[in-house]
PDB file of C-alpha atoms in Angstrom:
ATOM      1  CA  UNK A   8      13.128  -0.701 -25.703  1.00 49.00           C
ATOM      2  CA  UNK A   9      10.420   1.293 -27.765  1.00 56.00           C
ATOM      3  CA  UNK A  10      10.715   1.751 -31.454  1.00 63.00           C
ATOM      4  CA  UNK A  11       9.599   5.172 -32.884  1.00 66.00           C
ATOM      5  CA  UNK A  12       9.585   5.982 -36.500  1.00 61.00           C
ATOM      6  CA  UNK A  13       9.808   9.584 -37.666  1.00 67.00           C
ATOM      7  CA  UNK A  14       8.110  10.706 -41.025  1.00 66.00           C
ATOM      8  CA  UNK A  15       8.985  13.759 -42.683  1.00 66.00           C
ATOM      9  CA  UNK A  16       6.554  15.780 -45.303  1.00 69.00           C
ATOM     10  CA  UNK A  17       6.936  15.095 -49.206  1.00 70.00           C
ATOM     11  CA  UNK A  18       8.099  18.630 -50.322  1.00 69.00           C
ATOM     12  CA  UNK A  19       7.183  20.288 -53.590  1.00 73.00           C
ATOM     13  CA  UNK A  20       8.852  18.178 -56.626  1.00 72.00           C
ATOM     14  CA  UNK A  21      11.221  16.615 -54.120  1.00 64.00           C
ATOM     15  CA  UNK A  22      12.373  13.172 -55.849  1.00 67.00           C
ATOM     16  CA  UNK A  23      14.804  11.587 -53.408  1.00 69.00           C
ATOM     17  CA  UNK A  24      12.421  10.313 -50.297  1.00 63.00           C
ATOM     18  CA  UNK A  25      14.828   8.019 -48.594  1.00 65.00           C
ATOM     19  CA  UNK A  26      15.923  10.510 -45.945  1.00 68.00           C
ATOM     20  CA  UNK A  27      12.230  11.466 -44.963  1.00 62.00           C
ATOM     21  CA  UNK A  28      11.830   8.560 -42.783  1.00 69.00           C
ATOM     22  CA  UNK A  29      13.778   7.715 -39.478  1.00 67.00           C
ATOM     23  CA  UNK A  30      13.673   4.617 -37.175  1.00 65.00           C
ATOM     24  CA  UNK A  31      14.608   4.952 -34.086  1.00 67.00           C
ATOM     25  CA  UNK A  32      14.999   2.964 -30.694  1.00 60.00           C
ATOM     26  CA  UNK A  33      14.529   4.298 -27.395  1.00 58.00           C
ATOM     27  CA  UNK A  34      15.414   2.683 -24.002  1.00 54.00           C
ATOM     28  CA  UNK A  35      12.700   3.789 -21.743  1.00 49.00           C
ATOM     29  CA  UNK A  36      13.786   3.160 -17.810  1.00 50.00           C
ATOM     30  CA  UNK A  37      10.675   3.516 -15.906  1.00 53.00           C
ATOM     31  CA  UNK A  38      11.673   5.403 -12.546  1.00 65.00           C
ATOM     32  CA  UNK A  39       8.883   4.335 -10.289  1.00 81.00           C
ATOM     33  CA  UNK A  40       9.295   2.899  -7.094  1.00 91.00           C
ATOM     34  CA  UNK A  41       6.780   0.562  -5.716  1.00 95.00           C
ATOM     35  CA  UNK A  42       6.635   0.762  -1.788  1.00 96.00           C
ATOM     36  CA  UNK A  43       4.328  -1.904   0.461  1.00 97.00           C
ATOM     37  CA  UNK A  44       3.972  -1.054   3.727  1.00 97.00           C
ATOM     38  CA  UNK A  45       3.006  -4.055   5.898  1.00 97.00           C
ATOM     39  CA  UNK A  46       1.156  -2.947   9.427  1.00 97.00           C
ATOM     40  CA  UNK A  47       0.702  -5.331  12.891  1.00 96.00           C
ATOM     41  CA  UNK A  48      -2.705  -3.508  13.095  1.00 95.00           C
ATOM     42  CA  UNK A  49      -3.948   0.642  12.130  1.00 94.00           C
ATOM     43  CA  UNK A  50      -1.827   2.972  13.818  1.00 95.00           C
ATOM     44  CA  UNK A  51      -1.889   7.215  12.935  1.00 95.00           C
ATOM     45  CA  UNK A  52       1.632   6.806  11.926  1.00 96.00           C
ATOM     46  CA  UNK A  53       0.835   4.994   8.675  1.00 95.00           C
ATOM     47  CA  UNK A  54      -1.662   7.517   7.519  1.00 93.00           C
ATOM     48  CA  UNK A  55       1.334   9.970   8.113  1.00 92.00           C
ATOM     49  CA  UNK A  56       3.951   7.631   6.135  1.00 94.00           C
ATOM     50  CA  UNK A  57       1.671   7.214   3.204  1.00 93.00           C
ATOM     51  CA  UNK A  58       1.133  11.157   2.692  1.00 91.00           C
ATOM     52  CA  UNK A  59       4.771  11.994   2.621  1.00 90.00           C
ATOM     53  CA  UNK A  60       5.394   8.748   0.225  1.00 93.00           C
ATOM     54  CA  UNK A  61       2.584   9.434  -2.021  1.00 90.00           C
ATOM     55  CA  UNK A  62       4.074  13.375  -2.511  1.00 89.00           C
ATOM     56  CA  UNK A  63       6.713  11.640  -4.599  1.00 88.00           C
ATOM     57  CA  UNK A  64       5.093  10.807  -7.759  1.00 87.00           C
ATOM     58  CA  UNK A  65       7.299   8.228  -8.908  1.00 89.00           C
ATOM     59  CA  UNK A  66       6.656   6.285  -5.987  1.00 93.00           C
ATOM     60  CA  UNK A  67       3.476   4.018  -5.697  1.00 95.00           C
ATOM     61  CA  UNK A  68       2.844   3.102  -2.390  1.00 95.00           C
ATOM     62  CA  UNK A  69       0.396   0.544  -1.026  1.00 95.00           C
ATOM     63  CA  UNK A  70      -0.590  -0.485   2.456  1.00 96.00           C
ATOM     64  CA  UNK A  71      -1.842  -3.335   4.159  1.00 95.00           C
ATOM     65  CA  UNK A  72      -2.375  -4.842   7.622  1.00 95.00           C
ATOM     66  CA  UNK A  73       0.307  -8.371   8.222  1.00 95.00           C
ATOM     67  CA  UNK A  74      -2.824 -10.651   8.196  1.00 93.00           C
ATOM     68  CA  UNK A  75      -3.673 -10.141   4.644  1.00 94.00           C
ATOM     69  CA  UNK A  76      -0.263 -10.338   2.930  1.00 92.00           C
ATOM     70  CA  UNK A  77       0.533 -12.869   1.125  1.00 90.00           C
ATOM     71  CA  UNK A  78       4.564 -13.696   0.846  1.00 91.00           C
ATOM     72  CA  UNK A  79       4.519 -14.302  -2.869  1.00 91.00           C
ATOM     73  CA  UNK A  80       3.412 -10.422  -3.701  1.00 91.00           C
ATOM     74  CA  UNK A  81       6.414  -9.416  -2.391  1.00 95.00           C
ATOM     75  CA  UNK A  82       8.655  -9.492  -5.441  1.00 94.00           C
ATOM     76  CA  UNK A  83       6.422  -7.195  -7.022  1.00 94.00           C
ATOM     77  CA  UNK A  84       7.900  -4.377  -4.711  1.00 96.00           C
ATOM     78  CA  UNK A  85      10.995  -2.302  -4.462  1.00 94.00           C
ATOM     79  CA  UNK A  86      10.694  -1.363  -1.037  1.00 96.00           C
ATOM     80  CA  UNK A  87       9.220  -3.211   2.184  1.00 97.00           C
ATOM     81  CA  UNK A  88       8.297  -0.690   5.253  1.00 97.00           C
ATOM     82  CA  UNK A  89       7.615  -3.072   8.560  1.00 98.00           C
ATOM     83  CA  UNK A  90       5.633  -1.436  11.004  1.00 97.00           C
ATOM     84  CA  UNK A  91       6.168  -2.795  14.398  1.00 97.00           C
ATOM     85  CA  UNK A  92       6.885  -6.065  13.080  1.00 97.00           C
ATOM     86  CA  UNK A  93       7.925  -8.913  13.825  1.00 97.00           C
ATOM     87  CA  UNK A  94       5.071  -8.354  16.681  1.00 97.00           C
ATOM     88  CA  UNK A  95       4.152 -10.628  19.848  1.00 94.00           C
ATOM     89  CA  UNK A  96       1.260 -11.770  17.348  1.00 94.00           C
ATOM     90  CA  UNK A  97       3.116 -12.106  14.431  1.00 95.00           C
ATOM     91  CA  UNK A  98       6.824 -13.662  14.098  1.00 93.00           C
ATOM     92  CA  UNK A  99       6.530 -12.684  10.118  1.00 95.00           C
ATOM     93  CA  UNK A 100       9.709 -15.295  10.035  1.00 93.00           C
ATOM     94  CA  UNK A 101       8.145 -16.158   6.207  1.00 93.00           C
ATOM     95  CA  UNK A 102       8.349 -12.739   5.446  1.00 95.00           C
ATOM     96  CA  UNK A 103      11.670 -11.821   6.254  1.00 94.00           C
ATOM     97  CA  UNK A 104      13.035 -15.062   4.500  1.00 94.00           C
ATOM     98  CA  UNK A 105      10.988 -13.766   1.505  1.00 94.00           C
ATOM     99  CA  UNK A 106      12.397 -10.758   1.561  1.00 94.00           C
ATOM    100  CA  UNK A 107      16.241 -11.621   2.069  1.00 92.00           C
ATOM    101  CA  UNK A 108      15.471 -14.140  -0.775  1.00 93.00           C
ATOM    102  CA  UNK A 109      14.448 -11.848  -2.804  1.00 94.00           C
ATOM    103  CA  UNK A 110      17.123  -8.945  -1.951  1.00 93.00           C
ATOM    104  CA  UNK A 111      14.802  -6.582  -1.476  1.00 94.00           C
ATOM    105  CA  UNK A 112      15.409  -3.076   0.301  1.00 95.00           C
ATOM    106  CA  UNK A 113      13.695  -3.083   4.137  1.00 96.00           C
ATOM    107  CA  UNK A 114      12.765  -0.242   6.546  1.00 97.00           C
ATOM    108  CA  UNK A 115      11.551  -1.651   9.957  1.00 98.00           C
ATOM    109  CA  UNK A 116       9.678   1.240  12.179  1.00 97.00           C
ATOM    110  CA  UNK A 117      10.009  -0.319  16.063  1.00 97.00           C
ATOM    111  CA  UNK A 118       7.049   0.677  18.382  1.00 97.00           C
ATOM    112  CA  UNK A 119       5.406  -0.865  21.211  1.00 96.00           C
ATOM    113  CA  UNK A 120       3.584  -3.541  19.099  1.00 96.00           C
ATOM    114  CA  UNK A 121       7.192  -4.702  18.267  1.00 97.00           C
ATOM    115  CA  UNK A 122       8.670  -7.810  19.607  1.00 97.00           C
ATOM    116  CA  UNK A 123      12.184  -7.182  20.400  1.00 97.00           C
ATOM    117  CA  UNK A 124      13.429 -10.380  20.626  1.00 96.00           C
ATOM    118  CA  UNK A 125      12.062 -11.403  17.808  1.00 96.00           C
ATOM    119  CA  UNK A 126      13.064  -8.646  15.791  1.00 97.00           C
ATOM    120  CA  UNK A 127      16.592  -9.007  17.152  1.00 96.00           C
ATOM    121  CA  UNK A 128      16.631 -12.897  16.277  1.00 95.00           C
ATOM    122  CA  UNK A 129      15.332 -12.486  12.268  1.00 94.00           C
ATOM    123  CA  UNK A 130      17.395  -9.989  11.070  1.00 94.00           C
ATOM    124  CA  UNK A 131      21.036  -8.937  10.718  1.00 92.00           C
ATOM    125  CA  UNK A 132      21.774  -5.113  10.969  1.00 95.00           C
ATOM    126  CA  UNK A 133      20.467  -4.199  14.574  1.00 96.00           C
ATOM    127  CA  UNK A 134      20.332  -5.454  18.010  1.00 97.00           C
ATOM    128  CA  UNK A 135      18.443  -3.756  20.634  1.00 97.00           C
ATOM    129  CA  UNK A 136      19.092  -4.697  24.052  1.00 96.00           C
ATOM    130  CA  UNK A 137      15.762  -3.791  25.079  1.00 95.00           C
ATOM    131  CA  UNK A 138      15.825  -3.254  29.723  1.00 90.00           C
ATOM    132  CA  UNK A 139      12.861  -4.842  31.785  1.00 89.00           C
ATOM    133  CA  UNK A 140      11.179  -4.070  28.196  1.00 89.00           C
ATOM    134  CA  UNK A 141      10.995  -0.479  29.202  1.00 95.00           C
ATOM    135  CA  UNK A 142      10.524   2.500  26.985  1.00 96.00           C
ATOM    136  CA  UNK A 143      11.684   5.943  26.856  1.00 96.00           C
ATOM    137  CA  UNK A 144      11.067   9.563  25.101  1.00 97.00           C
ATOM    138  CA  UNK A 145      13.879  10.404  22.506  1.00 97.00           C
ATOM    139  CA  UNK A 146      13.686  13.402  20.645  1.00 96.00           C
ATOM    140  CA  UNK A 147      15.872  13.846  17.185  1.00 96.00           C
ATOM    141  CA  UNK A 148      18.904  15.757  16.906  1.00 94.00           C
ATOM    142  CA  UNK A 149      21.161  15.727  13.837  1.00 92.00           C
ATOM    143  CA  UNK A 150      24.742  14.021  14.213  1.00 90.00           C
ATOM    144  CA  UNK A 151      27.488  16.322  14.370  1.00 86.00           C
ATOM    145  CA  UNK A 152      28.529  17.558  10.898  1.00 81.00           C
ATOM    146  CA  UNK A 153      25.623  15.124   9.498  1.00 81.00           C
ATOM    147  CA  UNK A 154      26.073  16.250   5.244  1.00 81.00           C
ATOM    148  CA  UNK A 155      24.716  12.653   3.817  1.00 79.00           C
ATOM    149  CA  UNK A 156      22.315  14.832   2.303  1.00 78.00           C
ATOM    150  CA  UNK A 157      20.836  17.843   1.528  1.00 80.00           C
ATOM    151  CA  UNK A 158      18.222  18.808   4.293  1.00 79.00           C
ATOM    152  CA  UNK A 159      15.603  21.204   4.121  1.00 78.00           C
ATOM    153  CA  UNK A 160      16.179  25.053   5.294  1.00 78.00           C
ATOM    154  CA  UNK A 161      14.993  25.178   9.189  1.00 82.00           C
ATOM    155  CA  UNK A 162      15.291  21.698   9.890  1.00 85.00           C
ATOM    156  CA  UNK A 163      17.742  21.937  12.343  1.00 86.00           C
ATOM    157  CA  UNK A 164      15.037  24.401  13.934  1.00 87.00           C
ATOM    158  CA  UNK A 165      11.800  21.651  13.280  1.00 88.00           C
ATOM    159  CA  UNK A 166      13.439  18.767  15.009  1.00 90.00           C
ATOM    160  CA  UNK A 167      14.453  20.469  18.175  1.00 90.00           C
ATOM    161  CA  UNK A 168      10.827  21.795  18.412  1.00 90.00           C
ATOM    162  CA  UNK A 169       9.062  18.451  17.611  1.00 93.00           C
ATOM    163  CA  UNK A 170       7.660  15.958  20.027  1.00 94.00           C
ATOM    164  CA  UNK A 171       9.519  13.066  21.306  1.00 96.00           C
ATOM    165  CA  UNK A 172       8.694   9.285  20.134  1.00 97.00           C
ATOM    166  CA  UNK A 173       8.847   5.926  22.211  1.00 97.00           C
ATOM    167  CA  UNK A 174      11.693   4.379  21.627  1.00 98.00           C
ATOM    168  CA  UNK A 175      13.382   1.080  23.267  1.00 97.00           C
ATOM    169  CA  UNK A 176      15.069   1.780  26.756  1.00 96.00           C
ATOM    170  CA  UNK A 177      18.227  -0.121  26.286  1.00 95.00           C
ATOM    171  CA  UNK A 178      20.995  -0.218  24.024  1.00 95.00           C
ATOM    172  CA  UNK A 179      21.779  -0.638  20.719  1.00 97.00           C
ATOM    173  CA  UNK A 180      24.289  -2.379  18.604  1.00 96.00           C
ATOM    174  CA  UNK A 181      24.976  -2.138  14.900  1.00 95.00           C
ATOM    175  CA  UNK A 182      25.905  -5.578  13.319  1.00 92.00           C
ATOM    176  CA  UNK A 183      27.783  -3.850  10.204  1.00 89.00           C
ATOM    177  CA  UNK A 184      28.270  -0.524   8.980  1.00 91.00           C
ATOM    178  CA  UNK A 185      25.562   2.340   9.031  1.00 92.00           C
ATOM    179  CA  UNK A 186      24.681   5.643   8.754  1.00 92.00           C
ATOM    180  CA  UNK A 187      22.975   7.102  11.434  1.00 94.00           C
ATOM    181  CA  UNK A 188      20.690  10.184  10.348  1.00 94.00           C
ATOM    182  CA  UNK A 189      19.225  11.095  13.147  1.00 95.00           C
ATOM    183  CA  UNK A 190      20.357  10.520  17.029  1.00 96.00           C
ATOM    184  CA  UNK A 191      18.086  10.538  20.501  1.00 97.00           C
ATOM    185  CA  UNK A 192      18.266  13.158  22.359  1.00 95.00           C
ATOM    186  CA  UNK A 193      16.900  12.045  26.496  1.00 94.00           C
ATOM    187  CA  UNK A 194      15.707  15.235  28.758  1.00 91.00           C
ATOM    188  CA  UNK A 195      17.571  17.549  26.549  1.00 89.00           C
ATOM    189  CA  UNK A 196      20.983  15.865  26.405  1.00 92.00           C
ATOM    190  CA  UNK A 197      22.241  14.632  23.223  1.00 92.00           C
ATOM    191  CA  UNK A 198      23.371  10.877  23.251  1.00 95.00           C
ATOM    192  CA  UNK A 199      25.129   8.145  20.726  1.00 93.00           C
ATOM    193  CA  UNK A 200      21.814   6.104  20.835  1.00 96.00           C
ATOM    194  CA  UNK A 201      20.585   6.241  16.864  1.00 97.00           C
ATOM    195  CA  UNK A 202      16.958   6.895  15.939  1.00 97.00           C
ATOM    196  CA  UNK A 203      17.307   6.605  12.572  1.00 96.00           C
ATOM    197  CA  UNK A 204      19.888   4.674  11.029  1.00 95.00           C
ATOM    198  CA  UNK A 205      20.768   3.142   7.163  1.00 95.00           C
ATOM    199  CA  UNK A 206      22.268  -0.064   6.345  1.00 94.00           C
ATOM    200  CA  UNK A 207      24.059  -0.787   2.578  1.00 88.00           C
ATOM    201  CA  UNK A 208      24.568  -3.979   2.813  1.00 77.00           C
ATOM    202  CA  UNK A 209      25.956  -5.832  -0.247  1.00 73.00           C
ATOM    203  CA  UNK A 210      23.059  -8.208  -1.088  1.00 75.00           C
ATOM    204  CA  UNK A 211      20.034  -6.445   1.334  1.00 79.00           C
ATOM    205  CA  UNK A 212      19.436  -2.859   2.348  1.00 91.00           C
ATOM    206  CA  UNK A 213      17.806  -2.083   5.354  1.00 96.00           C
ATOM    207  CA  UNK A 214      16.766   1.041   7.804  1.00 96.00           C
ATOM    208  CA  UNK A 215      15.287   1.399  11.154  1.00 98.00           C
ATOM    209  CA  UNK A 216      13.150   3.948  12.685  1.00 97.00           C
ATOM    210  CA  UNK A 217      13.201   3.469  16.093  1.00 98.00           C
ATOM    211  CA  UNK A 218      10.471   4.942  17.325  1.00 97.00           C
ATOM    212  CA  UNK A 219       7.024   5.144  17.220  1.00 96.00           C
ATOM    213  CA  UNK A 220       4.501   8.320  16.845  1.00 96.00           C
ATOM    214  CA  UNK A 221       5.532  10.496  14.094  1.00 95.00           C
ATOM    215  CA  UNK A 222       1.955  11.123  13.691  1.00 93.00           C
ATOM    216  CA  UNK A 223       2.899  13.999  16.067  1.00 93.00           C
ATOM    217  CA  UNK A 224       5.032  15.590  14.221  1.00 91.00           C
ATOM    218  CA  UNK A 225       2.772  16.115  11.392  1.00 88.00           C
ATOM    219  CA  UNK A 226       0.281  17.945  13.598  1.00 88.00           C
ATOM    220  CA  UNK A 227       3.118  20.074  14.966  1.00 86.00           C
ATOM    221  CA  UNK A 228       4.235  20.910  11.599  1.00 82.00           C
ATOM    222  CA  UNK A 229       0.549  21.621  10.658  1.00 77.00           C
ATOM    223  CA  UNK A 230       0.150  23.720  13.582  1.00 75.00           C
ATOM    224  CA  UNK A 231       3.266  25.319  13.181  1.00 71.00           C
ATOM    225  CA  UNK A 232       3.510  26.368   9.523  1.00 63.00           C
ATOM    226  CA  UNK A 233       0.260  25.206   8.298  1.00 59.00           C
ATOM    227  CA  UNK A 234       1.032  22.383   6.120  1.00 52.00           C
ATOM    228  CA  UNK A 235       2.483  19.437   6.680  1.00 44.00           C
ATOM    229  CA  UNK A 236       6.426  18.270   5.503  1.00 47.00           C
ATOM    230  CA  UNK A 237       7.095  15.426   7.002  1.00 49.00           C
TER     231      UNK A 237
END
């Protein structure tokens, strides 16, 4: 809470001054959202994330590479963006307990860096039953009647044009209840495989990308339309 006292001018001859002052108390709710991104190593796709975070001014985003986090700086975050982690370098296990400890909201972006099995064994919203550790090309493609939320005019248009990521062969398996957003679509046909998918769990919240190379589709939209939405 902030106090604020209001103080009104004497007037001319005016003898009763008990109404010229006013105390008030205001309950100021700071809206910000603080988002760390944690990287296995550089990859175009951060640079990417960060613009179309840091176009939301009441979020404060910062990035760093897995080697140079600290655990304990966690819990001064809302939000904690893995990309392509756990890796086959790092098993982040400390991490993740950190973060379920804390109850804080997770979105994991899966790429090549990513160790599958790892990922599949330290967390409780996805399994990916990754073939021969194969990967394919998955465009997006809206689900059917998708109205979660309100979507920009064309977009429909942008993500059939866009180009595919790398995504797990295999299949997936949702532990609990989610909402997928976005779908692959392989060679054109439209499948039940998510790409992007939401989890509201009770005590954690969690997302997945699963994919890798949305860099890509910031140049298209660049090239496109001549600035970048993404």
């Amino acid at each position: 809470f902030r106090s604020l006292k209001i103080v009104a001018d004497r007037l001319p001859d005016e003898k009763n001054l008990r109404n010229n002052e006013l105390k008030i108390k205001i309950n100021v709710i700071d809206a910000h959202q603080k988002i760390l991104i944690v990287a296995n190593s550089p990859h175009p796709d951060i640079a990417l994330l960060q613009k179309a975070l840091k176009s939301n001014l009441n979020f404060d985003v910062t990035t760093t590479t897995i080697d140079k986090i600290n655990p304990d700086f966690l819990k001064d975050y809302n939000l904690i963006i893995l990309h392509q982690l756990p890796s086959h370098t790092h098993s982040i296990t400390n991490i993740i307990e950190k973060i379920r400890q804390l109850k804080l909201s997770v979105f994991y972006i899966i790429g090549t860096q990513t160790d599958i099995s790892k990922l599949n064994t330290s967390q409780s919203f996805l399994q990916i039953d990754q073939q021969k550790n194969l990967w394919d090309n998955a465009s997006p493609s809206l689900p059917e009647g998708f109205d979660v939320f309100t979507l920009p005019d064309n977009f429909t248009d942008f993500l059939a044009d866009v180009p595919p990521l790398k995504v797990p062969f295999g299949n997936y398996k949702p532990l609990s209840d989610a909402t997928v957003v976005l779908k692959q679509k392989i060679k054109n046909i439209d499948t039940q495989k998510p790409l992007l998918l939401l989890f509201n769990d009770k005590e954690n919240k969690a997302g997945f990308l699963l994919g890798e190379n949305i860099w890509r589709w910031g140049i298209y939209d660049y090239k496109e339309i001549g600035r970048a939405h993404v």
